[in-house]
Amino acid sequence: MRHFLSTADWSKSDLQGLLDRAQAFKSGEVSRSLEGKSIALLFFNPSLRTRSSFDIGAHQLGGHAIVLDAKGATWPLEFSDGAIMDGTAEEHVREAARVLSSYVDLIAIRCFPDFKDWKSEREDPMITAFAEHATVPVINMETIVHPCQELALMLALQNHLGDVKGKDFLLTWVPHPKPLNTAVANSALLIASKFGMNVRMLVPDEIYRLDDRYMSAAQSFVEAEGASLTVTTDVEAAYSGVDAVYAKSWGAIPFYGQWEGEAEYRAKGADFMITPEKMALTNQAVVSHCLPMRRNVKIADAVVDSPAFLGIEEAGNRLHVQKAVMETLASQDGSQ
Ligand code: CP
């Protein structure tokens, strides 16, 4: 049984298959492939786009979605094997995953890390436990990666750039008042490299390199595609001639859980907001962000409100790519 936990586990051709199916949905193809089927959407964190697009996507495919607020409306969950459950958790994932599996055909989970201990949180314990104990496919709605966002981004890039192989992609760290999850940055790195883009990462300091799991995966992906991966702190060099710019803010892993020490490094990126002046250095690049996004902190109004901005299209693509993922996983032999 196949899950959709990270695109790192899926081949480029399988991902392109999902993108092709998503493009068909985007072009108006109708399917009732979830007729009589259900999906549980389990949210440990807030959402606007993910919650709406999964619920509507399941409905459009003839299925039924049940949205569960895991931080208030369901029992607090434990995921560690062998835990003595004398704390706040009332239920173990071992039971919750199997019970939900007896009701629904797919389980989708959003569970951000706690920002306390990267060594344990990088193992993605909650969704990993669900995938182990569920008897139906599990979909990642954002944990330490955001694979559905990756597909939505790639669909937008392919629509605007055609074949993205060999095109130059800039993942730029942008300012934000507080350290954020690295999930979308990890994901942007994975998908751009997997599809053979020359990836540049612009960071305020080398300590903003992403976890080596993702840096190494990206390096092997670009090598396999004859592309390149570079990390720079030079704003002008980073923007020069690129075809696509992707904005994300994230916390520096070495300061994980002790964020006060990160402030002096964060300050080095104070002028990293995407502006028309920076965009003028590019090859008339498109620019995007996963949303939600703080205007005039991450990206200036003049860029967000320009035709180059793909953030709304990317968010719209979530509906189509997730329909492709749900349909593909629900139709697996032996998954029902
Ligand atoms: N990009 C994204 O996942 O949006 P939400 O957090 O609103 O779901």
PDB file of C-alpha atoms in Angstrom, residues 180-311:
ATOM      1  CA  LEU A 180       8.886  29.195  10.970  1.00  0.00           C
ATOM      2  CA  ASN A 181       8.666  25.517   9.999  1.00  0.00           C
ATOM      3  CA  THR A 182      11.166  24.410   7.361  1.00  0.00           C
ATOM      4  CA  ALA A 183       8.549  22.189   5.635  1.00  0.00           C
ATOM      5  CA  VAL A 184       7.800  24.321   2.579  1.00  0.00           C
ATOM      6  CA  ALA A 185      11.472  25.211   2.089  1.00  0.00           C
ATOM      7  CA  ASN A 186      12.393  21.503   2.263  1.00  0.00           C
ATOM      8  CA  SER A 187       9.637  20.780  -0.225  1.00  0.00           C
ATOM      9  CA  ALA A 188      10.527  23.542  -2.683  1.00  0.00           C
ATOM     10  CA  LEU A 189      14.099  22.260  -2.650  1.00  0.00           C
ATOM     11  CA  LEU A 190      12.973  18.661  -3.255  1.00  0.00           C
ATOM     12  CA  ILE A 191      10.593  19.323  -6.127  1.00  0.00           C
ATOM     13  CA  ALA A 192      12.729  21.846  -8.024  1.00  0.00           C
ATOM     14  CA  SER A 193      15.766  19.577  -7.850  1.00  0.00           C
ATOM     15  CA  LYS A 194      13.807  16.439  -8.715  1.00  0.00           C
ATOM     16  CA  PHE A 195      12.568  18.090 -11.902  1.00  0.00           C
ATOM     17  CA  GLY A 196      16.082  19.097 -12.935  1.00  0.00           C
ATOM     18  CA  MET A 197      16.049  22.818 -12.212  1.00  0.00           C
ATOM     19  CA  ASN A 198      19.286  24.612 -11.364  1.00  0.00           C
ATOM     20  CA  VAL A 199      18.491  25.460  -7.762  1.00  0.00           C
ATOM     21  CA  ARG A 200      19.928  28.448  -5.935  1.00  0.00           C
ATOM     22  CA  MET A 201      19.251  28.991  -2.240  1.00  0.00           C
ATOM     23  CA  LEU A 202      19.623  32.549  -0.939  1.00  0.00           C
ATOM     24  CA  VAL A 203      20.070  32.619   2.842  1.00  0.00           C
ATOM     25  CA  PRO A 204      21.110  35.321   5.341  1.00  0.00           C
ATOM     26  CA  ASP A 205      23.835  33.019   6.667  1.00  0.00           C
ATOM     27  CA  GLU A 206      25.034  29.468   6.023  1.00  0.00           C
ATOM     28  CA  ILE A 207      23.312  28.365   9.245  1.00  0.00           C
ATOM     29  CA  TYR A 208      20.035  28.593   7.283  1.00  0.00           C
ATOM     30  CA  ARG A 209      21.007  25.553   5.225  1.00  0.00           C
ATOM     31  CA  LEU A 210      18.184  23.057   5.488  1.00  0.00           C
ATOM     32  CA  ASP A 211      18.464  19.668   7.165  1.00  0.00           C
ATOM     33  CA  ASP A 212      21.092  17.530   5.476  1.00  0.00           C
ATOM     34  CA  ARG A 213      18.444  14.947   4.575  1.00  0.00           C
ATOM     35  CA  TYR A 214      16.952  17.473   2.129  1.00  0.00           C
ATOM     36  CA  MET A 215      20.216  19.113   1.043  1.00  0.00           C
ATOM     37  CA  SER A 216      21.673  15.684   0.218  1.00  0.00           C
ATOM     38  CA  ALA A 217      18.538  14.480  -1.549  1.00  0.00           C
ATOM     39  CA  ALA A 218      18.464  17.662  -3.630  1.00  0.00           C
ATOM     40  CA  GLN A 219      22.154  17.280  -4.493  1.00  0.00           C
ATOM     41  CA  SER A 220      21.603  13.729  -5.741  1.00  0.00           C
ATOM     42  CA  PHE A 221      18.492  14.794  -7.700  1.00  0.00           C
ATOM     43  CA  VAL A 222      20.283  17.627  -9.524  1.00  0.00           C
ATOM     44  CA  GLU A 223      23.275  15.395 -10.257  1.00  0.00           C
ATOM     45  CA  ALA A 224      20.950  12.795 -11.777  1.00  0.00           C
ATOM     46  CA  GLU A 225      19.394  15.512 -13.967  1.00  0.00           C
ATOM     47  CA  GLY A 226      22.651  17.269 -14.928  1.00  0.00           C
ATOM     48  CA  ALA A 227      21.594  20.369 -12.993  1.00  0.00           C
ATOM     49  CA  SER A 228      23.148  22.235 -10.063  1.00  0.00           C
ATOM     50  CA  LEU A 229      22.511  23.252  -6.458  1.00  0.00           C
ATOM     51  CA  THR A 230      24.172  26.297  -4.918  1.00  0.00           C
ATOM     52  CA  VAL A 231      23.779  28.104  -1.596  1.00  0.00           C
ATOM     53  CA  THR A 232      24.650  31.794  -1.426  1.00  0.00           C
ATOM     54  CA  THR A 233      24.321  34.855   0.782  1.00  0.00           C
ATOM     55  CA  ASP A 234      24.869  37.187  -2.210  1.00  0.00           C
ATOM     56  CA  VAL A 235      21.509  38.745  -3.111  1.00  0.00           C
ATOM     57  CA  GLU A 236      22.524  40.116  -6.514  1.00  0.00           C
ATOM     58  CA  ALA A 237      24.173  36.868  -7.652  1.00  0.00           C
ATOM     59  CA  ALA A 238      21.190  34.860  -6.413  1.00  0.00           C
ATOM     60  CA  TYR A 239      18.598  36.815  -8.420  1.00  0.00           C
ATOM     61  CA  SER A 240      20.712  37.306 -11.528  1.00  0.00           C
ATOM     62  CA  GLY A 241      19.014  35.726 -14.553  1.00  0.00           C
ATOM     63  CA  VAL A 242      16.737  33.287 -12.692  1.00  0.00           C
ATOM     64  CA  ASP A 243      13.477  32.059 -14.238  1.00  0.00           C
ATOM     65  CA  ALA A 244      11.522  31.486 -11.026  1.00  0.00           C
ATOM     66  CA  VAL A 245      11.684  32.905  -7.518  1.00  0.00           C
ATOM     67  CA  TYR A 246      10.129  31.147  -4.530  1.00  0.00           C
ATOM     68  CA  ALA A 247       9.823  32.936  -1.188  1.00  0.00           C
ATOM     69  CA  LYS A 248       9.847  31.254   2.200  1.00  0.00           C
ATOM     70  CA  SER A 249      10.950  32.111   5.704  1.00  0.00           C
ATOM     71  CA  TRP A 250      12.264  29.446   8.059  1.00  0.00           C
ATOM     72  CA  GLY A 251      14.091  29.047  11.335  1.00  0.00           C
ATOM     73  CA  ALA A 252      17.769  28.059  11.428  1.00  0.00           C
ATOM     74  CA  ILE A 253      18.055  24.409  12.471  1.00  0.00           C
ATOM     75  CA  PRO A 254      21.133  24.945  14.755  1.00  0.00           C
ATOM     76  CA  PHE A 255      18.961  27.181  16.976  1.00  0.00           C
ATOM     77  CA  TYR A 256      15.977  24.837  17.017  1.00  0.00           C
ATOM     78  CA  GLY A 257      14.276  25.108  20.430  1.00  0.00           C
ATOM     79  CA  GLN A 258      16.627  27.910  21.552  1.00  0.00           C
ATOM     80  CA  TRP A 259      15.494  30.549  19.134  1.00  0.00           C
ATOM     81  CA  GLU A 260      16.738  33.612  21.024  1.00  0.00           C
ATOM     82  CA  GLY A 261      20.259  32.917  19.711  1.00  0.00           C
ATOM     83  CA  GLU A 262      19.013  33.056  16.112  1.00  0.00           C
ATOM     84  CA  ALA A 263      18.144  36.786  16.187  1.00  0.00           C
ATOM     85  CA  GLU A 264      21.563  38.109  15.123  1.00  0.00           C
ATOM     86  CA  TYR A 265      21.602  35.781  12.082  1.00  0.00           C
ATOM     87  CA  ARG A 266      17.970  36.591  11.222  1.00  0.00           C
ATOM     88  CA  ALA A 267      18.936  40.291  11.201  1.00  0.00           C
ATOM     89  CA  LYS A 268      21.372  39.626   8.330  1.00  0.00           C
ATOM     90  CA  GLY A 269      18.332  38.921   6.124  1.00  0.00           C
ATOM     91  CA  ALA A 270      16.452  42.082   7.111  1.00  0.00           C
ATOM     92  CA  ASP A 271      16.545  43.371   3.509  1.00  0.00           C
ATOM     93  CA  PHE A 272      15.670  40.042   1.861  1.00  0.00           C
ATOM     94  CA  MET A 273      12.056  41.042   1.095  1.00  0.00           C
ATOM     95  CA  ILE A 274      11.283  40.491  -2.602  1.00  0.00           C
ATOM     96  CA  THR A 275      11.039  43.868  -4.300  1.00  0.00           C
ATOM     97  CA  PRO A 276      10.661  45.118  -7.898  1.00  0.00           C
ATOM     98  CA  GLU A 277      14.365  46.056  -7.814  1.00  0.00           C
ATOM     99  CA  LYS A 278      15.386  42.482  -7.038  1.00  0.00           C
ATOM    100  CA  MET A 279      12.942  41.067  -9.622  1.00  0.00           C
ATOM    101  CA  ALA A 280      14.513  43.378 -12.232  1.00  0.00           C
ATOM    102  CA  LEU A 281      17.711  41.301 -11.915  1.00  0.00           C
ATOM    103  CA  THR A 282      15.903  38.128 -13.042  1.00  0.00           C
ATOM    104  CA  ASN A 283      15.053  36.694 -16.459  1.00  0.00           C
ATOM    105  CA  GLN A 284      11.529  38.150 -16.192  1.00  0.00           C
ATOM    106  CA  ALA A 285      10.951  35.515 -13.535  1.00  0.00           C
ATOM    107  CA  VAL A 286       7.679  34.278 -12.129  1.00  0.00           C
ATOM    108  CA  VAL A 287       7.452  34.511  -8.338  1.00  0.00           C
ATOM    109  CA  SER A 288       5.420  32.544  -5.857  1.00  0.00           C
ATOM    110  CA  HIS A 289       4.737  31.733  -2.215  1.00  0.00           C
ATOM    111  CA  CYS A 290       2.746  28.945  -0.572  1.00  0.00           C
ATOM    112  CA  LEU A 291       0.506  31.388   1.369  1.00  0.00           C
ATOM    113  CA  PRO A 292      -0.400  32.611   3.942  1.00  0.00           C
ATOM    114  CA  MET A 293       2.034  35.475   3.347  1.00  0.00           C
ATOM    115  CA  ARG A 294       2.768  38.774   5.115  1.00  0.00           C
ATOM    116  CA  ARG A 295       2.697  41.511   2.464  1.00  0.00           C
ATOM    117  CA  ASN A 296       5.485  44.081   2.566  1.00  0.00           C
ATOM    118  CA  VAL A 297       7.464  41.871   4.933  1.00  0.00           C
ATOM    119  CA  LYS A 298       8.115  38.867   2.670  1.00  0.00           C
ATOM    120  CA  ILE A 299       7.108  40.283  -0.722  1.00  0.00           C
ATOM    121  CA  ALA A 300       6.383  43.912  -1.623  1.00  0.00           C
ATOM    122  CA  ASP A 301       2.868  44.845  -2.800  1.00  0.00           C
ATOM    123  CA  ALA A 302       4.184  45.840  -6.233  1.00  0.00           C
ATOM    124  CA  VAL A 303       5.446  42.277  -6.816  1.00  0.00           C
ATOM    125  CA  VAL A 304       2.439  40.484  -5.292  1.00  0.00           C
ATOM    126  CA  ASP A 305       0.083  42.573  -7.428  1.00  0.00           C
ATOM    127  CA  SER A 306       2.080  42.048 -10.635  1.00  0.00           C
ATOM    128  CA  PRO A 307       1.350  39.439 -13.358  1.00  0.00           C
ATOM    129  CA  ALA A 308       4.538  37.601 -12.326  1.00  0.00           C
ATOM    130  CA  PHE A 309       2.974  36.510  -9.021  1.00  0.00           C
ATOM    131  CA  LEU A 310       1.750  32.883  -9.132  1.00  0.00           C
ATOM    132  CA  GLY A 311       0.700  32.523  -5.487  1.00  0.00           C
TER     133      GLY A 311
END
